[in-house]
Amino acid sequence: MTHFTKHIGAAAIALAVSGPGFVGVAQAQQEVKLGYALAVESHYGVAAEKWEEVVEAEAGDRFTFRHFPSSGLGGEREVIEGLQLGTVEATIVSSGTLSNFVPETGVFDIPFLFRDLAHARTVLDGPIGQDILAKFDDAGLVALAWGEQGFRHITNNRNAIAGPADVAGLKLRTMENPIHITAFETLGAAPTPMAWPEVIGALQQGTIDGQENPLSVITSANLSEVQKYLTVSGHVYSPAMLLVSQQLWDGMSAEDQELFRKAASEAAVAMRGFVDNVETSGVAQLREAGMEVGELSTEQKAAFQEALGSAYEQYYGTYDKELVDQIIATE
Ligand code: PAF
C-alpha cells in the first residue's frame, strides 16, 4: 500500500467511525519511528526531543514520534537500511557508515581537516555541506540537516598516547568507515571496525583495547567505566546527520516537508549546543570519573599528521584535492 492510499484509507475509516456530530475531514496519523545509537540523555536524545517538539507544535498529533534510543533498532548501518526499505521513518546517525551510501560524505572524515567546531559548522552549513545532503536523494534517503558529535578522541586500556608510536598494534575499534580505517592502519594500529552495539561488550571482554569517539559519546555512554586512558587527540571531526525515509517524505504535503526540514535544523542546533557544553566540561567530568587524561599538544598533533602522509595520498585518489583545499581554506 502506498502512503497515499494508507492516508486515504485511514481518513476514510476515521470518517466512518466519527458519528453524526462529525464536521470536517479527519486527519490521518503518521507514526515516525526514530532510531538512534545513544541514550535519551545524549546529544542524540536532545536532538530527537527537539525534532518531535517542533513538529508537534505545528502539526499536533498528525505525526506520532516513537523514539528508539540506545540502538533500539540496531546498529547505524541497519537503521539506514531500514529507512531505505521503509521500515524505519527517521534517524540521527554519525558519519560512520554514511560513505557506504553516499561516498562523497567521506571527505569530512579526513583526519585533521577542520580547525575547530566553528570551521566545521561553516563548511557543513555552506554550499559544500548542503550539496552533499542533496546527494542522498539518489540513495533513496532524504538528508535534512547536519548535526554534530564533536571531535573524536582515543580511549584505551593499554597505555597513554603521546605520539604515533604509542598506537602501534593497538586493537582499536573504529566505525565501519573506510577513511578512518585507512588512517589507523597507516598509523600502525590494528583497527577493528565494529557496529556500536557490540563495542562496550568487546571493551569489557578485552577483545579490543580501545575505541575513539567524541566527548559527547565518551561521557553519555559512560566509557570511563570500561576505559582507563583518554587521549584528547581531536584527530577527526565527527558530524552527524538527520535523515528520513523517502517513503515518509513522499507521503507528506509540501508544508509538512518544510516543517520536518525546519524541525531537523532546530534539532541540529540543539545538538550543537549540547556538544558546546560537553566540549568544555567533558574532560573534567571524565577525570573525576577516574580516567587518566592526556591532551595532545599542537606539535604532537603535527606528528600524527605527518605519520598520516601516505593516507592523505590515498584520500586524494578518492576525493578531489581541490575540494579538500577549499574546505581547509574556508573561513
Ligand atoms: O562510534 C560510533 O559508531 C558513533 O560515533 C556512535 C557512538 C554510534 C554515535 O553515532
CSV table of C-alpha atoms and ligand atoms in Angstrom, one decimal:
chain,number,residue,atom,x,y,z
A,1,MET,CA,0.0,0.0,0.0
A,2,THR,CA,1.4,3.4,-0.9
A,3,HIS,CA,1.5,6.2,1.7
A,4,PHE,CA,-1.2,8.0,-0.3
A,5,THR,CA,-3.6,5.1,-0.1
A,6,LYS,CA,-2.7,4.5,3.5
A,7,HIS,CA,-3.5,8.1,4.4
A,8,ILE,CA,-6.8,8.0,2.4
A,9,GLY,CA,-7.7,4.6,4.0
A,10,ALA,CA,-7.1,5.8,7.5
A,11,ALA,CA,-9.0,9.1,6.8
A,12,ALA,CA,-12.0,7.1,5.4
A,13,ILE,CA,-12.1,4.8,8.5
A,14,ALA,CA,-11.9,7.9,10.7
A,15,LEU,CA,-14.8,9.4,8.8
A,16,ALA,CA,-16.8,6.2,9.1
A,17,VAL,CA,-16.4,5.9,12.8
A,18,SER,CA,-16.7,9.6,13.8
A,19,GLY,CA,-20.5,9.5,14.1
A,20,PRO,CA,-23.3,12.1,13.4
A,21,GLY,CA,-21.6,15.1,15.2
A,22,PHE,CA,-18.6,14.9,12.9
A,23,VAL,CA,-17.8,18.0,10.9
A,24,GLY,CA,-14.7,18.5,8.6
A,25,VAL,CA,-12.2,15.9,7.3
A,26,ALA,CA,-10.4,13.7,9.8
A,27,GLN,CA,-6.6,13.8,9.6
A,28,ALA,CA,-4.7,10.5,9.4
A,29,GLN,CA,-1.9,10.0,11.9
A,30,GLN,CA,1.6,9.0,10.7
A,31,GLU,CA,3.9,7.1,13.0
A,32,VAL,CA,7.5,8.2,12.9
A,33,LYS,CA,9.9,5.6,14.3
A,34,LEU,CA,13.0,7.5,15.1
A,35,GLY,CA,16.1,5.3,15.9
A,36,TYR,CA,19.5,6.4,17.2
A,37,ALA,CA,22.5,4.8,18.9
A,38,LEU,CA,22.8,6.7,22.2
A,39,ALA,CA,20.8,7.3,25.4
A,40,VAL,CA,18.0,9.8,25.7
A,41,GLU,CA,20.3,12.0,27.8
A,42,SER,CA,22.9,12.3,25.0
A,43,HIS,CA,23.2,14.9,22.2
A,44,TYR,CA,21.2,12.5,20.0
A,45,GLY,CA,18.4,12.3,22.6
A,46,VAL,CA,18.3,16.1,22.9
A,47,ALA,CA,18.1,16.4,19.1
A,48,ALA,CA,15.4,13.7,18.9
A,49,GLU,CA,13.3,15.5,21.5
A,50,LYS,CA,13.6,18.9,19.7
A,51,TRP,CA,12.7,17.3,16.4
A,52,GLU,CA,9.5,15.9,17.8
A,53,GLU,CA,8.7,19.1,19.8
A,54,VAL,CA,9.0,21.4,16.7
A,55,VAL,CA,6.9,19.1,14.5
A,56,GLU,CA,4.3,18.6,17.2
A,57,ALA,CA,4.0,22.4,17.9
A,58,GLU,CA,2.7,22.9,14.3
A,59,ALA,CA,1.3,19.5,13.3
A,60,GLY,CA,-0.3,18.5,16.6
A,61,ASP,CA,-0.9,14.7,16.7
A,62,ARG,CA,-0.8,14.2,12.9
A,63,PHE,CA,2.7,12.8,13.4
A,64,THR,CA,3.4,10.4,16.4
A,65,PHE,CA,7.1,10.0,17.2
A,66,ARG,CA,8.2,6.7,18.7
A,67,HIS,CA,11.8,7.0,19.9
A,68,PHE,CA,14.2,4.1,19.8
A,69,PRO,CA,17.3,5.3,21.6
A,70,SER,CA,20.4,3.2,22.6
A,71,SER,CA,20.5,1.3,19.3
A,72,GLY,CA,16.9,0.0,19.9
A,73,LEU,CA,16.5,-0.6,16.2
A,74,GLY,CA,20.1,-2.0,15.7
A,75,GLY,CA,23.4,-0.5,14.5
A,76,GLU,CA,23.5,2.6,12.4
A,77,ARG,CA,24.0,0.7,9.1
A,78,GLU,CA,21.0,-1.4,9.8
A,79,VAL,CA,18.8,1.6,10.7
A,80,ILE,CA,19.8,3.4,7.5
A,81,GLU,CA,19.0,0.3,5.5
A,82,GLY,CA,15.6,0.3,7.4
A,83,LEU,CA,15.0,3.8,6.1
A,84,GLN,CA,15.7,2.6,2.5
A,85,LEU,CA,13.3,-0.3,3.0
A,86,GLY,CA,10.7,2.0,4.6
A,87,THR,CA,10.5,0.0,7.8
A,88,VAL,CA,12.0,3.0,9.8
A,89,GLU,CA,11.0,6.6,9.2
A,90,ALA,CA,13.8,8.7,10.8
A,91,THR,CA,17.2,8.5,12.2
A,92,ILE,CA,20.1,10.5,13.6
A,93,VAL,CA,23.4,8.9,12.8
A,94,SER,CA,27.1,9.6,12.8
A,95,SER,CA,29.1,9.6,9.5
A,96,GLY,CA,30.2,6.0,10.5
A,97,THR,CA,28.6,4.2,7.6
A,98,LEU,CA,27.3,7.1,5.5
A,99,SER,CA,30.1,7.0,2.9
A,100,ASN,CA,28.9,3.5,2.1
A,101,PHE,CA,25.6,5.0,1.0
A,102,VAL,CA,26.9,8.3,-0.4
A,103,PRO,CA,30.7,8.1,-1.0
A,104,GLU,CA,31.1,11.9,-1.2
A,105,THR,CA,30.2,12.2,2.6
A,106,GLY,CA,33.6,10.6,3.4
A,107,VAL,CA,35.5,13.8,2.6
A,108,PHE,CA,34.5,15.1,6.1
A,109,ASP,CA,36.0,12.0,7.7
A,110,ILE,CA,39.6,13.0,6.7
A,111,PRO,CA,41.7,13.4,9.8
A,112,PHE,CA,42.8,16.9,10.9
A,113,LEU,CA,40.6,18.5,8.2
A,114,PHE,CA,38.8,21.0,10.4
A,115,ARG,CA,40.5,23.6,12.7
A,116,ASP,CA,37.6,23.8,15.1
A,117,LEU,CA,33.8,23.4,15.5
A,118,ALA,CA,33.1,26.8,14.0
A,119,HIS,CA,35.1,25.8,10.9
A,120,ALA,CA,33.3,22.5,10.5
A,121,ARG,CA,29.8,24.1,11.0
A,122,THR,CA,30.6,26.8,8.4
A,123,VAL,CA,31.5,24.2,5.8
A,124,LEU,CA,28.6,21.9,6.6
A,125,ASP,CA,26.0,24.7,6.5
A,126,GLY,CA,27.6,26.2,3.4
A,127,PRO,CA,27.4,25.0,-0.2
A,128,ILE,CA,29.8,22.1,0.1
A,129,GLY,CA,27.9,20.5,3.0
A,130,GLN,CA,24.5,21.2,1.5
A,131,ASP,CA,25.4,19.7,-1.9
A,132,ILE,CA,26.4,16.5,-0.1
A,133,LEU,CA,23.0,16.4,1.7
A,134,ALA,CA,21.2,16.7,-1.6
A,135,LYS,CA,23.1,13.6,-2.9
A,136,PHE,CA,21.2,11.4,-0.5
A,137,ASP,CA,18.2,11.6,-2.8
A,138,ASP,CA,20.0,9.2,-5.2
A,139,ALA,CA,20.4,6.7,-2.3
A,140,GLY,CA,16.6,6.7,-1.6
A,141,LEU,CA,17.1,8.7,1.5
A,142,VAL,CA,16.2,12.3,2.5
A,143,ALA,CA,19.0,14.1,4.4
A,144,LEU,CA,17.5,17.1,6.2
A,145,ALA,CA,20.4,18.6,8.3
A,146,TRP,CA,23.9,18.1,9.5
A,147,GLY,CA,24.1,17.5,13.3
A,148,GLU,CA,27.3,17.1,15.2
A,149,GLN,CA,29.1,14.9,17.7
A,150,GLY,CA,32.3,16.9,18.2
A,151,PHE,CA,36.0,16.0,17.6
A,152,ARG,CA,36.9,12.3,18.1
A,153,HIS,CA,39.5,11.3,20.8
A,154,ILE,CA,41.1,7.9,21.6
A,155,THR,CA,40.3,5.9,24.8
A,156,ASN,CA,42.0,2.6,25.6
A,157,ASN,CA,43.1,0.3,28.4
A,158,ARG,CA,46.7,-0.4,27.2
A,159,ASN,CA,48.8,2.8,27.5
A,160,ALA,CA,48.8,6.6,27.5
A,161,ILE,CA,49.3,8.1,24.0
A,162,ALA,CA,51.7,10.9,23.2
A,163,GLY,CA,52.8,10.1,19.7
A,164,PRO,CA,52.1,7.7,16.7
A,165,ALA,CA,54.4,5.1,18.2
A,166,ASP,CA,52.0,4.7,21.2
A,167,VAL,CA,49.2,3.4,18.9
A,168,ALA,CA,51.4,0.7,17.3
A,169,GLY,CA,49.5,-2.6,17.4
A,170,LEU,CA,46.6,-1.1,19.5
A,171,LYS,CA,43.4,-3.0,18.9
A,172,LEU,CA,41.2,0.0,18.3
A,173,ARG,CA,37.6,-0.2,17.4
A,174,THR,CA,36.8,2.1,14.6
A,175,MET,CA,33.5,2.8,12.9
A,176,GLU,CA,32.8,0.9,9.7
A,177,ASN,CA,34.3,3.9,7.9
A,178,PRO,CA,37.0,3.3,5.2
A,179,ILE,CA,38.6,6.7,5.8
A,180,HIS,CA,39.1,6.1,9.5
A,181,ILE,CA,40.3,2.5,8.9
A,182,THR,CA,42.9,3.7,6.5
A,183,ALA,CA,44.1,6.4,9.0
A,184,PHE,CA,44.6,3.9,11.8
A,185,GLU,CA,46.2,1.3,9.6
A,186,THR,CA,48.7,3.9,8.4
A,187,LEU,CA,49.5,4.8,12.0
A,188,GLY,CA,50.3,1.1,12.6
A,189,ALA,CA,47.3,0.4,14.9
A,190,ALA,CA,45.2,-2.6,14.5
A,191,PRO,CA,41.8,-1.0,13.6
A,192,THR,CA,38.8,-3.3,14.2
A,193,PRO,CA,35.7,-1.9,12.5
A,194,MET,CA,32.6,-2.8,14.6
A,195,ALA,CA,29.0,-1.7,14.9
A,196,TRP,CA,28.4,0.4,18.0
A,197,PRO,CA,26.1,-2.0,19.9
A,198,GLU,CA,29.0,-4.5,20.2
A,199,VAL,CA,31.6,-2.1,21.4
A,200,ILE,CA,31.0,-1.9,25.2
A,201,GLY,CA,30.9,-5.8,25.5
A,202,ALA,CA,34.1,-6.0,23.4
A,203,LEU,CA,35.9,-3.5,25.7
A,204,GLN,CA,34.7,-5.3,28.8
A,205,GLN,CA,35.9,-8.7,27.4
A,206,GLY,CA,39.2,-7.2,26.3
A,207,THR,CA,38.8,-8.3,22.6
A,208,ILE,CA,39.7,-4.7,21.7
A,209,ASP,CA,42.0,-2.3,23.7
A,210,GLY,CA,40.2,0.9,22.9
A,211,GLN,CA,37.9,2.9,20.7
A,212,GLU,CA,37.6,6.5,19.5
A,213,ASN,CA,34.7,8.9,19.9
A,214,PRO,CA,33.9,12.5,20.9
A,215,LEU,CA,33.4,13.6,24.5
A,216,SER,CA,29.7,13.7,23.8
A,217,VAL,CA,29.8,9.9,23.4
A,218,ILE,CA,32.5,9.1,25.9
A,219,THR,CA,30.5,10.8,28.7
A,220,SER,CA,27.0,9.8,27.7
A,221,ALA,CA,27.9,6.1,27.1
A,222,ASN,CA,29.9,6.0,30.4
A,223,LEU,CA,33.0,4.8,28.7
A,224,SER,CA,35.0,5.7,31.8
A,225,GLU,CA,33.6,2.5,33.4
A,226,VAL,CA,35.4,0.4,30.8
A,227,GLN,CA,38.4,2.5,29.7
A,228,LYS,CA,41.4,3.8,31.6
A,229,TYR,CA,43.2,6.2,29.3
A,230,LEU,CA,41.7,9.2,27.4
A,231,THR,CA,43.9,10.9,24.8
A,232,VAL,CA,42.3,14.2,23.7
A,233,SER,CA,43.6,13.8,20.2
A,234,GLY,CA,40.8,15.6,18.2
A,235,HIS,CA,42.1,13.5,15.3
A,236,VAL,CA,38.9,13.9,13.3
A,237,TYR,CA,35.7,15.9,13.3
A,238,SER,CA,32.6,13.7,13.7
A,239,PRO,CA,29.5,15.1,12.0
A,240,ALA,CA,26.0,13.6,12.5
A,241,MET,CA,23.1,13.6,10.1
A,242,LEU,CA,19.3,13.7,10.5
A,243,LEU,CA,17.6,11.6,7.8
A,244,VAL,CA,14.1,10.5,6.9
A,245,SER,CA,12.9,7.7,4.6
A,246,GLN,CA,11.9,8.5,1.1
A,247,GLN,CA,8.6,6.8,1.8
A,248,LEU,CA,7.7,9.1,4.7
A,249,TRP,CA,8.8,12.1,2.6
A,250,ASP,CA,6.8,11.2,-0.4
A,251,GLY,CA,3.7,10.7,1.7
A,252,MET,CA,3.8,14.2,3.1
A,253,SER,CA,2.4,17.5,1.9
A,254,ALA,CA,4.9,20.2,0.8
A,255,GLU,CA,4.0,22.1,4.0
A,256,ASP,CA,4.8,19.1,6.2
A,257,GLN,CA,8.1,18.5,4.3
A,258,GLU,CA,9.1,22.1,5.1
A,259,LEU,CA,8.1,21.6,8.8
A,260,PHE,CA,10.3,18.5,9.0
A,261,ARG,CA,13.2,20.4,7.5
A,262,LYS,CA,12.8,23.3,9.9
A,263,ALA,CA,12.4,20.8,12.9
A,264,ALA,CA,15.6,18.9,11.8
A,265,SER,CA,17.5,22.2,11.6
A,266,GLU,CA,16.4,23.2,15.1
A,267,ALA,CA,17.3,19.7,16.3
A,268,ALA,CA,20.8,20.1,14.9
A,269,VAL,CA,21.1,23.5,16.7
A,270,ALA,CA,20.1,21.8,20.0
A,271,MET,CA,22.6,19.0,19.3
A,272,ARG,CA,25.4,21.6,18.7
A,273,GLY,CA,24.5,23.3,21.9
A,274,PHE,CA,24.9,20.1,23.8
A,275,VAL,CA,28.3,19.5,22.1
A,276,ASP,CA,29.5,23.0,23.0
A,277,ASN,CA,28.8,22.2,26.7
A,278,VAL,CA,30.4,18.8,26.8
A,279,GLU,CA,33.5,20.1,24.9
A,280,THR,CA,34.1,22.4,27.8
A,281,SER,CA,33.0,20.2,30.7
A,282,GLY,CA,33.7,16.7,29.4
A,283,VAL,CA,37.4,16.3,30.2
A,284,ALA,CA,37.0,17.4,33.9
A,285,GLN,CA,34.0,15.0,34.2
A,286,LEU,CA,36.0,12.1,32.8
A,287,ARG,CA,39.0,12.9,35.1
A,288,GLU,CA,36.6,12.9,38.0
A,289,ALA,CA,35.3,9.5,36.9
A,290,GLY,CA,38.9,8.2,37.2
A,291,MET,CA,40.2,8.3,33.6
A,292,GLU,CA,43.9,9.2,33.1
A,293,VAL,CA,43.8,12.1,30.6
A,294,GLY,CA,46.4,13.3,28.2
A,295,GLU,CA,45.9,16.2,25.8
A,296,LEU,CA,48.0,16.2,22.6
A,297,SER,CA,49.9,19.4,22.1
A,298,THR,CA,49.9,21.2,18.7
A,299,GLU,CA,53.4,19.6,18.0
A,300,GLN,CA,52.1,16.1,18.9
A,301,LYS,CA,49.1,16.5,16.6
A,302,ALA,CA,51.5,17.6,13.9
A,303,ALA,CA,53.5,14.4,14.4
A,304,PHE,CA,50.3,12.4,13.8
A,305,GLN,CA,49.5,14.4,10.7
A,306,GLU,CA,53.0,13.7,9.4
A,307,ALA,CA,52.7,10.0,10.1
A,308,LEU,CA,49.4,10.0,8.1
A,309,GLY,CA,51.2,11.2,4.9
A,310,SER,CA,50.5,8.1,2.8
A,311,ALA,CA,46.9,8.0,4.0
A,312,TYR,CA,46.4,11.6,2.6
A,313,GLU,CA,47.8,10.4,-0.7
A,314,GLN,CA,45.1,7.6,-0.8
A,315,TYR,CA,42.4,10.1,0.2
A,316,TYR,CA,43.3,12.4,-2.7
A,317,GLY,CA,42.8,9.4,-5.0
A,318,THR,CA,39.2,9.3,-3.9
A,319,TYR,CA,38.4,13.0,-3.0
A,320,ASP,CA,39.4,15.9,-5.2
A,321,LYS,CA,42.3,17.6,-3.6
A,322,GLU,CA,40.9,20.9,-4.8
A,323,LEU,CA,37.7,20.3,-2.7
A,324,VAL,CA,39.8,19.4,0.3
A,325,ASP,CA,41.9,22.6,-0.1
A,326,GLN,CA,38.6,24.6,-0.5
A,327,ILE,CA,37.4,23.1,2.8
A,328,ILE,CA,40.6,23.9,4.5
A,329,ALA,CA,40.6,27.4,3.2
A,330,THR,CA,37.0,28.1,4.4
A,331,GLU,CA,36.9,30.9,7.0
B,1,PAF,O1,31.3,5.4,17.1
B,1,PAF,C1,30.2,5.4,16.6
B,1,PAF,O2,29.8,4.4,16.0
B,1,PAF,C2,29.3,6.6,16.7
B,1,PAF,O3,30.1,7.7,17.0
B,1,PAF,C3,28.2,6.4,17.6
B,1,PAF,C4,28.6,6.2,19.1
B,1,PAF,C5,27.3,5.2,17.2
B,1,PAF,C6,27.3,7.6,17.6
B,1,PAF,O4,26.7,7.8,16.4
